[in-house]
Short mmCIF file of C-alpha atoms in Angstrom, two decimals:
data_model
loop_
_atom_site.label_atom_id
_atom_site.label_comp_id
_atom_site.label_asym_id
_atom_site.label_seq_id
_atom_site.Cartn_x
_atom_site.Cartn_y
_atom_site.Cartn_z
CA UNK A 1 2.10 30.85 -7.40
CA UNK A 2 3.51 34.27 -8.17
CA UNK A 3 4.73 34.87 -11.72
CA UNK A 4 7.63 36.95 -10.42
CA UNK A 5 10.56 36.10 -8.20
CA UNK A 6 12.47 32.82 -7.95
CA UNK A 7 10.73 29.57 -8.77
CA UNK A 8 9.74 27.36 -5.83
CA UNK A 9 12.01 24.37 -5.33
CA UNK A 10 10.76 20.80 -5.79
CA UNK A 11 12.90 17.96 -4.44
CA UNK A 12 13.01 14.60 -6.24
CA UNK A 13 13.48 11.58 -3.96
CA UNK A 14 13.65 8.32 -5.88
CA UNK A 15 13.70 7.57 -9.58
CA UNK A 16 11.39 8.89 -12.27
CA UNK A 17 11.63 6.24 -14.97
CA UNK A 18 8.62 6.69 -17.24
CA UNK A 19 7.47 10.31 -17.19
CA UNK A 20 10.61 12.36 -17.67
CA UNK A 21 8.73 14.59 -20.11
CA UNK A 22 6.16 15.53 -17.47
CA UNK A 23 8.90 16.05 -14.89
CA UNK A 24 10.90 18.25 -17.24
CA UNK A 25 7.74 20.25 -18.01
CA UNK A 26 7.33 20.85 -14.28
CA UNK A 27 10.56 22.79 -14.58
CA UNK A 28 8.55 25.56 -16.23
CA UNK A 29 7.03 26.42 -12.86
CA UNK A 30 9.58 25.05 -10.38
CA UNK A 31 13.29 24.63 -9.78
CA UNK A 32 13.88 20.87 -9.77
CA UNK A 33 16.49 19.72 -7.28
CA UNK A 34 17.91 16.39 -6.12
CA UNK A 35 19.62 15.14 -3.00
CA UNK A 36 23.15 13.75 -3.09
CA UNK A 37 22.53 11.69 0.06
CA UNK A 38 22.78 7.90 -0.11
CA UNK A 39 21.39 7.16 3.35
CA UNK A 40 19.32 8.71 6.13
CA UNK A 41 22.27 10.12 8.07
CA UNK A 42 23.59 11.90 4.99
CA UNK A 43 20.13 13.21 4.12
CA UNK A 44 19.59 14.60 7.61
CA UNK A 45 22.98 16.29 7.45
CA UNK A 46 22.06 17.86 4.09
CA UNK A 47 18.96 19.32 5.69
CA UNK A 48 20.90 20.61 8.69
CA UNK A 49 23.51 22.18 6.38
CA UNK A 50 20.76 24.11 4.58
CA UNK A 51 21.38 22.45 1.22
CA UNK A 52 17.64 21.86 0.73
CA UNK A 53 16.45 25.22 2.00
CA UNK A 54 13.61 26.66 -0.04
CA UNK A 55 12.13 23.29 -0.98
CA UNK A 56 8.35 23.66 -1.09
CA UNK A 57 7.34 20.21 -2.34
CA UNK A 58 8.83 16.72 -2.39
CA UNK A 59 8.24 14.02 -4.98
CA UNK A 60 8.97 10.69 -3.30
CA UNK A 61 8.84 7.02 -4.25
CA UNK A 62 8.67 3.91 -2.07
CA UNK A 63 12.27 3.16 -3.06
CA UNK A 64 13.47 6.49 -1.71
CA UNK A 65 13.16 5.10 1.81
CA UNK A 66 16.69 3.75 1.28
CA UNK A 67 17.88 7.34 0.90
CA UNK A 68 15.89 9.03 3.67
CA UNK A 69 14.37 6.39 5.89
CA UNK A 70 10.79 6.85 7.02
CA UNK A 71 9.24 10.30 6.83
CA UNK A 72 8.72 10.55 10.56
CA UNK A 73 8.85 13.22 13.24
CA UNK A 74 12.65 13.17 13.34
CA UNK A 75 12.91 13.81 9.61
CA UNK A 76 10.18 16.44 9.62
CA UNK A 77 12.05 18.33 12.32
CA UNK A 78 15.07 18.81 10.05
CA UNK A 79 13.34 19.24 6.68
CA UNK A 80 13.28 22.89 5.58
CA UNK A 81 10.61 25.12 7.10
CA UNK A 82 9.57 26.04 3.56
CA UNK A 83 8.21 22.52 2.94
CA UNK A 84 4.46 22.42 2.39
CA UNK A 85 3.75 19.31 0.29
CA UNK A 86 4.86 15.68 0.00
CA UNK A 87 3.59 13.88 -3.10
CA UNK A 88 4.00 10.13 -2.64
CA UNK A 89 4.17 7.99 -5.79
CA UNK A 90 2.10 5.05 -4.60
CA UNK A 91 -1.26 4.07 -3.19
CA UNK A 92 0.05 2.88 0.17
CA UNK A 93 1.81 5.59 2.15
CA UNK A 94 2.72 3.83 5.40
CA UNK A 95 6.29 5.15 5.01
CA UNK A 96 4.95 8.65 5.71
CA UNK A 97 3.78 9.57 9.22
CA UNK A 98 0.76 11.59 8.19
CA UNK A 99 -0.18 12.61 11.73
CA UNK A 100 3.31 14.09 12.24
CA UNK A 101 2.97 15.95 8.93
CA UNK A 102 -0.39 17.32 10.05
CA UNK A 103 0.94 18.34 13.46
CA UNK A 104 3.85 20.34 12.04
CA UNK A 105 3.34 24.10 12.01
CA UNK A 106 2.48 24.92 9.31
CA UNK A 107 1.30 21.43 8.34
CA UNK A 108 2.84 19.44 5.52
CA UNK A 109 0.14 18.19 3.20
CA UNK A 110 0.51 14.66 1.83
CA UNK A 111 -0.89 13.12 -1.34
CA UNK A 112 -0.86 9.61 -2.76
CA UNK A 113 -1.96 7.91 -5.98
CA UNK A 114 -5.29 6.42 -4.94
CA UNK A 115 -6.69 4.88 -8.15
CA UNK A 116 -3.96 4.56 -10.80
CA UNK A 117 -2.82 1.29 -9.20
CA UNK A 118 -6.24 -0.35 -8.98
CA UNK A 119 -6.33 -2.43 -12.15
CA UNK A 120 -2.77 -3.72 -12.03
CA UNK A 121 -2.90 -4.64 -8.34
CA UNK A 122 -6.30 -6.29 -8.62
CA UNK A 123 -4.99 -8.29 -11.60
CA UNK A 124 -2.15 -9.67 -9.47
CA UNK A 125 -4.67 -10.25 -6.67
CA UNK A 126 -6.83 -12.37 -8.98
CA UNK A 127 -3.79 -14.23 -10.31
CA UNK A 128 -2.84 -15.16 -6.74
CA UNK A 129 -6.40 -16.20 -5.86
CA UNK A 130 -6.61 -18.51 -8.86
CA UNK A 131 -3.10 -19.88 -8.37
CA UNK A 132 -3.63 -20.50 -4.66
CA UNK A 133 -7.07 -22.05 -5.13
CA UNK A 134 -5.81 -24.38 -7.85
CA UNK A 135 -2.58 -25.07 -5.94
CA UNK A 136 -0.52 -24.43 -9.04
CA UNK A 137 2.72 -23.59 -7.25
CA UNK A 138 3.56 -27.17 -6.29
CA UNK A 139 3.14 -28.43 -9.84
CA UNK A 140 5.05 -25.52 -11.38
CA UNK A 141 8.01 -26.10 -9.08
CA UNK A 142 8.00 -29.84 -9.77
CA UNK A 143 7.92 -29.18 -13.51
CA UNK A 144 11.06 -27.02 -13.32
CA UNK A 145 12.79 -29.82 -11.41
CA UNK A 146 11.99 -32.32 -14.18
CA UNK A 147 9.37 -34.15 -12.11
CA UNK A 148 6.27 -33.20 -14.14
CA UNK A 149 3.51 -32.61 -11.57
CA UNK A 150 5.57 -34.03 -8.74
CA UNK A 151 6.08 -37.34 -6.99
CA UNK A 152 3.57 -37.68 -5.49
CA UNK A 153 1.28 -35.34 -7.43
CA UNK A 154 0.01 -32.32 -5.46
CA UNK A 155 -3.42 -32.32 -3.84
CA UNK A 156 -6.28 -31.36 -6.13
CA UNK A 157 -7.09 -27.67 -6.17
CA UNK A 158 -10.46 -25.94 -6.12
CA UNK A 159 -12.59 -24.08 -8.64
CA UNK A 160 -13.34 -20.41 -7.93
CA UNK A 161 -16.97 -20.77 -9.02
CA UNK A 162 -19.33 -20.59 -6.06
CA UNK A 163 -16.61 -19.77 -3.55
CA UNK A 164 -17.06 -16.89 -1.10
CA UNK A 165 -14.39 -14.20 -1.43
CA UNK A 166 -14.05 -12.03 1.66
CA UNK A 167 -12.40 -8.70 0.89
CA UNK A 168 -10.93 -6.97 3.92
CA UNK A 169 -10.63 -3.34 2.84
CA UNK A 170 -13.05 -2.34 0.09
CA UNK A 171 -11.16 0.60 -1.37
CA UNK A 172 -10.38 1.12 -5.02
CA UNK A 173 -8.35 -2.07 -5.37
CA UNK A 174 -10.91 -4.09 -3.41
CA UNK A 175 -13.78 -2.85 -5.56
CA UNK A 176 -11.80 -3.56 -8.72
CA UNK A 177 -11.04 -7.06 -7.45
CA UNK A 178 -14.74 -7.61 -6.78
CA UNK A 179 -15.57 -7.17 -10.47
CA UNK A 180 -12.82 -9.54 -11.53
CA UNK A 181 -13.76 -12.19 -8.96
CA UNK A 182 -17.42 -12.10 -9.95
CA UNK A 183 -16.39 -12.81 -13.55
CA UNK A 184 -15.03 -16.11 -12.21
CA UNK A 185 -18.30 -16.89 -10.43
CA UNK A 186 -17.25 -15.95 -6.91
CA UNK A 187 -19.61 -14.44 -4.33
CA UNK A 188 -18.11 -11.35 -2.73
CA UNK A 189 -18.55 -10.14 0.84
CA UNK A 190 -16.52 -7.38 2.44
CA UNK A 191 -15.62 -5.63 5.67
CA UNK A 192 -14.57 -1.99 5.96
CA UNK A 193 -14.28 0.49 8.78
CA UNK A 194 -17.62 1.70 7.48
CA UNK A 195 -20.27 0.30 5.19
CA UNK A 196 -20.14 1.60 1.63
CA UNK A 197 -23.07 3.07 -0.23
CA UNK A 198 -25.07 0.68 -2.40
CA UNK A 199 -23.54 2.31 -5.47
CA UNK A 200 -20.00 1.86 -4.20
CA UNK A 201 -20.47 -1.71 -2.98
CA UNK A 202 -22.24 -2.69 -6.23
CA UNK A 203 -23.98 -5.68 -4.68
CA UNK A 204 -21.22 -6.93 -2.39
CA UNK A 205 -22.56 -7.83 1.05
CA UNK A 206 -21.21 -5.91 4.05
CA UNK A 207 -20.43 -8.20 7.00
CA UNK A 208 -18.70 -7.91 10.36
CA UNK A 209 -15.00 -8.69 10.64
CA UNK A 210 -15.66 -11.97 12.44
CA UNK A 211 -18.31 -13.02 9.91
CA UNK A 212 -15.93 -12.37 7.05
CA UNK A 213 -13.31 -14.56 8.71
CA UNK A 214 -15.70 -17.41 9.50
CA UNK A 215 -17.60 -17.56 6.19
CA UNK A 216 -15.01 -16.82 3.49
CA UNK A 217 -13.44 -19.55 1.36
CA UNK A 218 -10.84 -17.00 0.26
CA UNK A 219 -9.73 -14.06 2.43
CA UNK A 220 -8.14 -11.20 0.50
CA UNK A 221 -6.28 -8.44 2.36
CA UNK A 222 -6.69 -5.07 0.63
CA UNK A 223 -6.46 -2.62 3.50
CA UNK A 224 -3.76 -0.02 4.22
CA UNK A 225 -1.07 -0.60 6.82
CA UNK A 226 -1.48 1.77 9.74
CA UNK A 227 1.27 1.01 12.21
CA UNK A 228 -0.27 2.77 15.18
CA UNK A 229 -3.26 4.75 16.27
CA UNK A 230 -2.78 8.21 14.85
CA UNK A 231 -3.90 11.10 16.98
CA UNK A 232 -2.91 14.71 16.89
CA UNK A 233 -4.07 17.89 18.48
CA UNK A 234 -5.36 20.69 16.32
CA UNK A 235 -6.21 24.20 17.45
CA UNK A 236 -9.53 25.46 16.20
CA UNK A 237 -10.69 28.84 17.53
CA UNK A 238 -8.45 28.37 20.57
CA UNK A 239 -10.02 24.98 21.34
CA UNK A 240 -7.81 21.91 21.31
CA UNK A 241 -9.44 19.07 19.37
CA UNK A 242 -8.11 15.53 19.60
CA UNK A 243 -8.52 13.92 16.21
CA UNK A 244 -8.46 10.15 15.75
CA UNK A 245 -7.33 9.50 12.21
CA UNK A 246 -7.00 5.80 11.68
CA UNK A 247 -7.01 2.40 13.33
CA UNK A 248 -3.96 0.25 13.86
CA UNK A 249 -3.99 -2.48 11.19
CA UNK A 250 -0.60 -4.10 11.85
CA UNK A 251 -1.13 -7.86 12.35
CA UNK A 252 -4.87 -7.44 11.97
CA UNK A 253 -4.68 -11.05 10.82
CA UNK A 254 -2.89 -13.25 13.34
CA UNK A 255 -3.26 -16.52 15.22
CA UNK A 256 -6.65 -15.67 16.71
CA UNK A 257 -8.03 -14.61 13.33
CA UNK A 258 -6.76 -17.75 11.58
CA UNK A 259 -8.51 -19.82 14.23
CA UNK A 260 -11.81 -18.16 13.25
CA UNK A 261 -11.42 -19.03 9.57
CA UNK A 262 -12.74 -22.09 7.78
CA UNK A 263 -10.53 -25.15 7.64
CA UNK A 264 -8.78 -25.16 4.27
CA UNK A 265 -9.16 -21.42 3.69
CA UNK A 266 -7.09 -19.60 1.06
CA UNK A 267 -5.41 -16.33 2.11
CA UNK A 268 -4.14 -13.68 -0.32
CA UNK A 269 -2.29 -10.46 0.50
CA UNK A 270 -1.47 -7.67 -1.96
CA UNK A 271 -1.74 -4.84 0.60
CA UNK A 272 1.27 -4.62 2.92
CA UNK A 273 3.09 -7.54 4.49
CA UNK A 274 2.71 -6.35 8.07
CA UNK A 275 -1.11 -6.39 8.05
CA UNK A 276 -0.67 -10.14 8.60
CA UNK A 277 1.48 -11.97 11.14
CA UNK A 278 3.65 -14.06 8.82
CA UNK A 279 4.74 -16.43 11.59
CA UNK A 280 1.09 -17.14 12.36
CA UNK A 281 0.43 -17.73 8.66
CA UNK A 282 3.29 -20.23 8.49
CA UNK A 283 1.83 -22.12 11.47
CA UNK A 284 -1.63 -22.10 9.87
CA UNK A 285 -0.21 -23.43 6.61
CA UNK A 286 1.80 -26.14 8.40
CA UNK A 287 -1.27 -27.29 10.35
CA UNK A 288 -3.46 -27.36 7.25
CA UNK A 289 -5.80 -24.69 8.60
CA UNK A 290 -4.82 -22.62 5.57
CA UNK A 291 -4.88 -24.68 2.37
CA UNK A 292 -2.71 -22.27 0.42
CA UNK A 293 -1.70 -18.63 0.25
CA UNK A 294 -0.81 -16.06 -2.38
CA UNK A 295 1.49 -13.22 -1.35
CA UNK A 296 2.79 -10.17 -3.21
CA UNK A 297 3.96 -8.37 -0.06
CA UNK A 298 5.99 -9.37 2.99
CA UNK A 299 6.67 -8.12 6.50
CA UNK A 300 10.40 -7.53 6.07
CA UNK A 301 10.88 -7.07 2.33
CA UNK A 302 13.03 -8.19 0.63
CA UNK A 303 13.58 -10.81 3.36
CA UNK A 304 11.02 -13.61 3.16
CA UNK A 305 10.06 -15.81 6.10
CA UNK A 306 11.83 -19.16 5.55
CA UNK A 307 8.61 -20.98 6.40
CA UNK A 308 6.96 -19.38 3.39
CA UNK A 309 9.87 -20.14 1.05
CA UNK A 310 9.87 -23.81 2.04
CA UNK A 311 6.11 -24.32 1.77
CA UNK A 312 5.09 -25.50 -1.70
CA UNK A 313 1.50 -24.37 -1.11
CA UNK A 314 2.40 -20.68 -1.22
CA UNK A 315 2.40 -18.52 -4.35
CA UNK A 316 5.10 -15.87 -3.93
CA UNK A 317 5.44 -12.72 -6.04
CA UNK A 318 8.15 -10.13 -5.20
CA UNK A 319 5.93 -7.06 -4.74
CA UNK A 320 4.96 -6.69 -8.40
CA UNK A 321 1.39 -5.49 -7.95
CA UNK A 322 2.01 -2.34 -10.01
CA UNK A 323 4.88 -3.72 -12.09
CA UNK A 324 3.63 -2.66 -15.53
CA UNK A 325 4.89 0.14 -17.73
CA UNK A 326 1.39 1.57 -18.13
CA UNK A 327 0.70 1.68 -14.40
CA UNK A 328 4.11 3.06 -13.50
CA UNK A 329 3.67 5.84 -16.07
CA UNK A 330 0.21 6.66 -14.72
CA UNK A 331 1.50 6.75 -11.13
CA UNK A 332 4.39 9.06 -11.94
CA UNK A 333 2.24 11.40 -13.99
CA UNK A 334 -0.38 11.50 -11.22
CA UNK A 335 2.26 12.37 -8.62
CA UNK A 336 3.77 15.09 -10.78
CA UNK A 337 0.24 16.40 -11.35
CA UNK A 338 -0.24 16.63 -7.59
CA UNK A 339 2.86 18.81 -7.30
CA UNK A 340 1.92 21.03 -10.23
CA UNK A 341 -1.57 21.60 -8.81
CA UNK A 342 -0.12 22.38 -5.38
CA UNK A 343 2.24 24.98 -6.84
CA UNK A 344 -0.33 26.55 -9.12
CA UNK A 345 -3.50 26.58 -7.00
CA UNK A 346 -2.28 25.74 -3.49
CA UNK A 347 -3.91 22.35 -3.02
CA UNK A 348 -3.30 18.72 -3.90
CA UNK A 349 -5.37 16.76 -6.40
CA UNK A 350 -5.51 13.68 -4.16
CA UNK A 351 -4.75 14.47 -0.50
CA UNK A 352 -4.62 11.41 1.73
CA UNK A 353 -7.94 10.77 3.52
CA UNK A 354 -6.53 11.67 6.95
CA UNK A 355 -5.96 15.21 5.73
CA UNK A 356 -9.14 15.68 3.71
CA UNK A 357 -10.37 18.36 6.13
CA UNK A 358 -6.99 19.85 6.99
#
């Protein structure tokens, strides 16, 4: 960044609640601006009216989707031509169409917070595994209704020791969960798009998708939500290259997958609600195929499928995987750090994997 001339503009979308000092310090190298829009239509109009012209980078939160809607091709077409970076304050970035960002000329580079969320999310993951295995929810609800354990008492739960935990998506959160689960005596297997190195897997056994489904006592969903196949064309030395970025993971767990699981399986999801077909989960719970479930995420948040609300064998947490002051602070500081690095040296500290070679 040049030391002369006007400062580049950085747009804040969403709240910064824990790292105001770091945000204010960013003002040393950037002009910090905000949007007055309260919905997508107003935001698009702001862009068309030139009120955000000159914005080079955007700091965005998951909650800012209320203000702008999804960062998709339509939004990218009206965002100022000066925009080069979007720093997303979260590990999952399914609200941002990365392939559309990459296809824009010049491309908009996207970053996320890949590791700051690992501990907190894996903690909630383990809480849900234990609660679902032990079937605590039924007893806890009965207790609040003045019925002690319930009348009749709930079915006996299960110990985690010796159970096979199948982790679908062995990223940072999945690997963190592995360590926690092993402390409770669980055997961990995993499936990824690709097998990890021995160092990364740290003793977890790599298995096929179908083997994970058929052999796991507990299935944990820890993979990103990719709502469609993402392809874009990139010109390299006048040659058009078609790049396949990621596989569609929406409803990767549905009726057919539940049918492949063990009878009495436990299913836990702390990834994104739409990686699992909630209606199919409700049917599997009602039939007894799934013994219990633990969910921190839902397909249509904050709306919850009524079949999940009415089923006592489901542990429900309202998307609180990162709901700690320490983790929120770390996420905000990481995101601000991405913007500062982009402005000062022209690259992001943690670009999303799809753009690693962009």
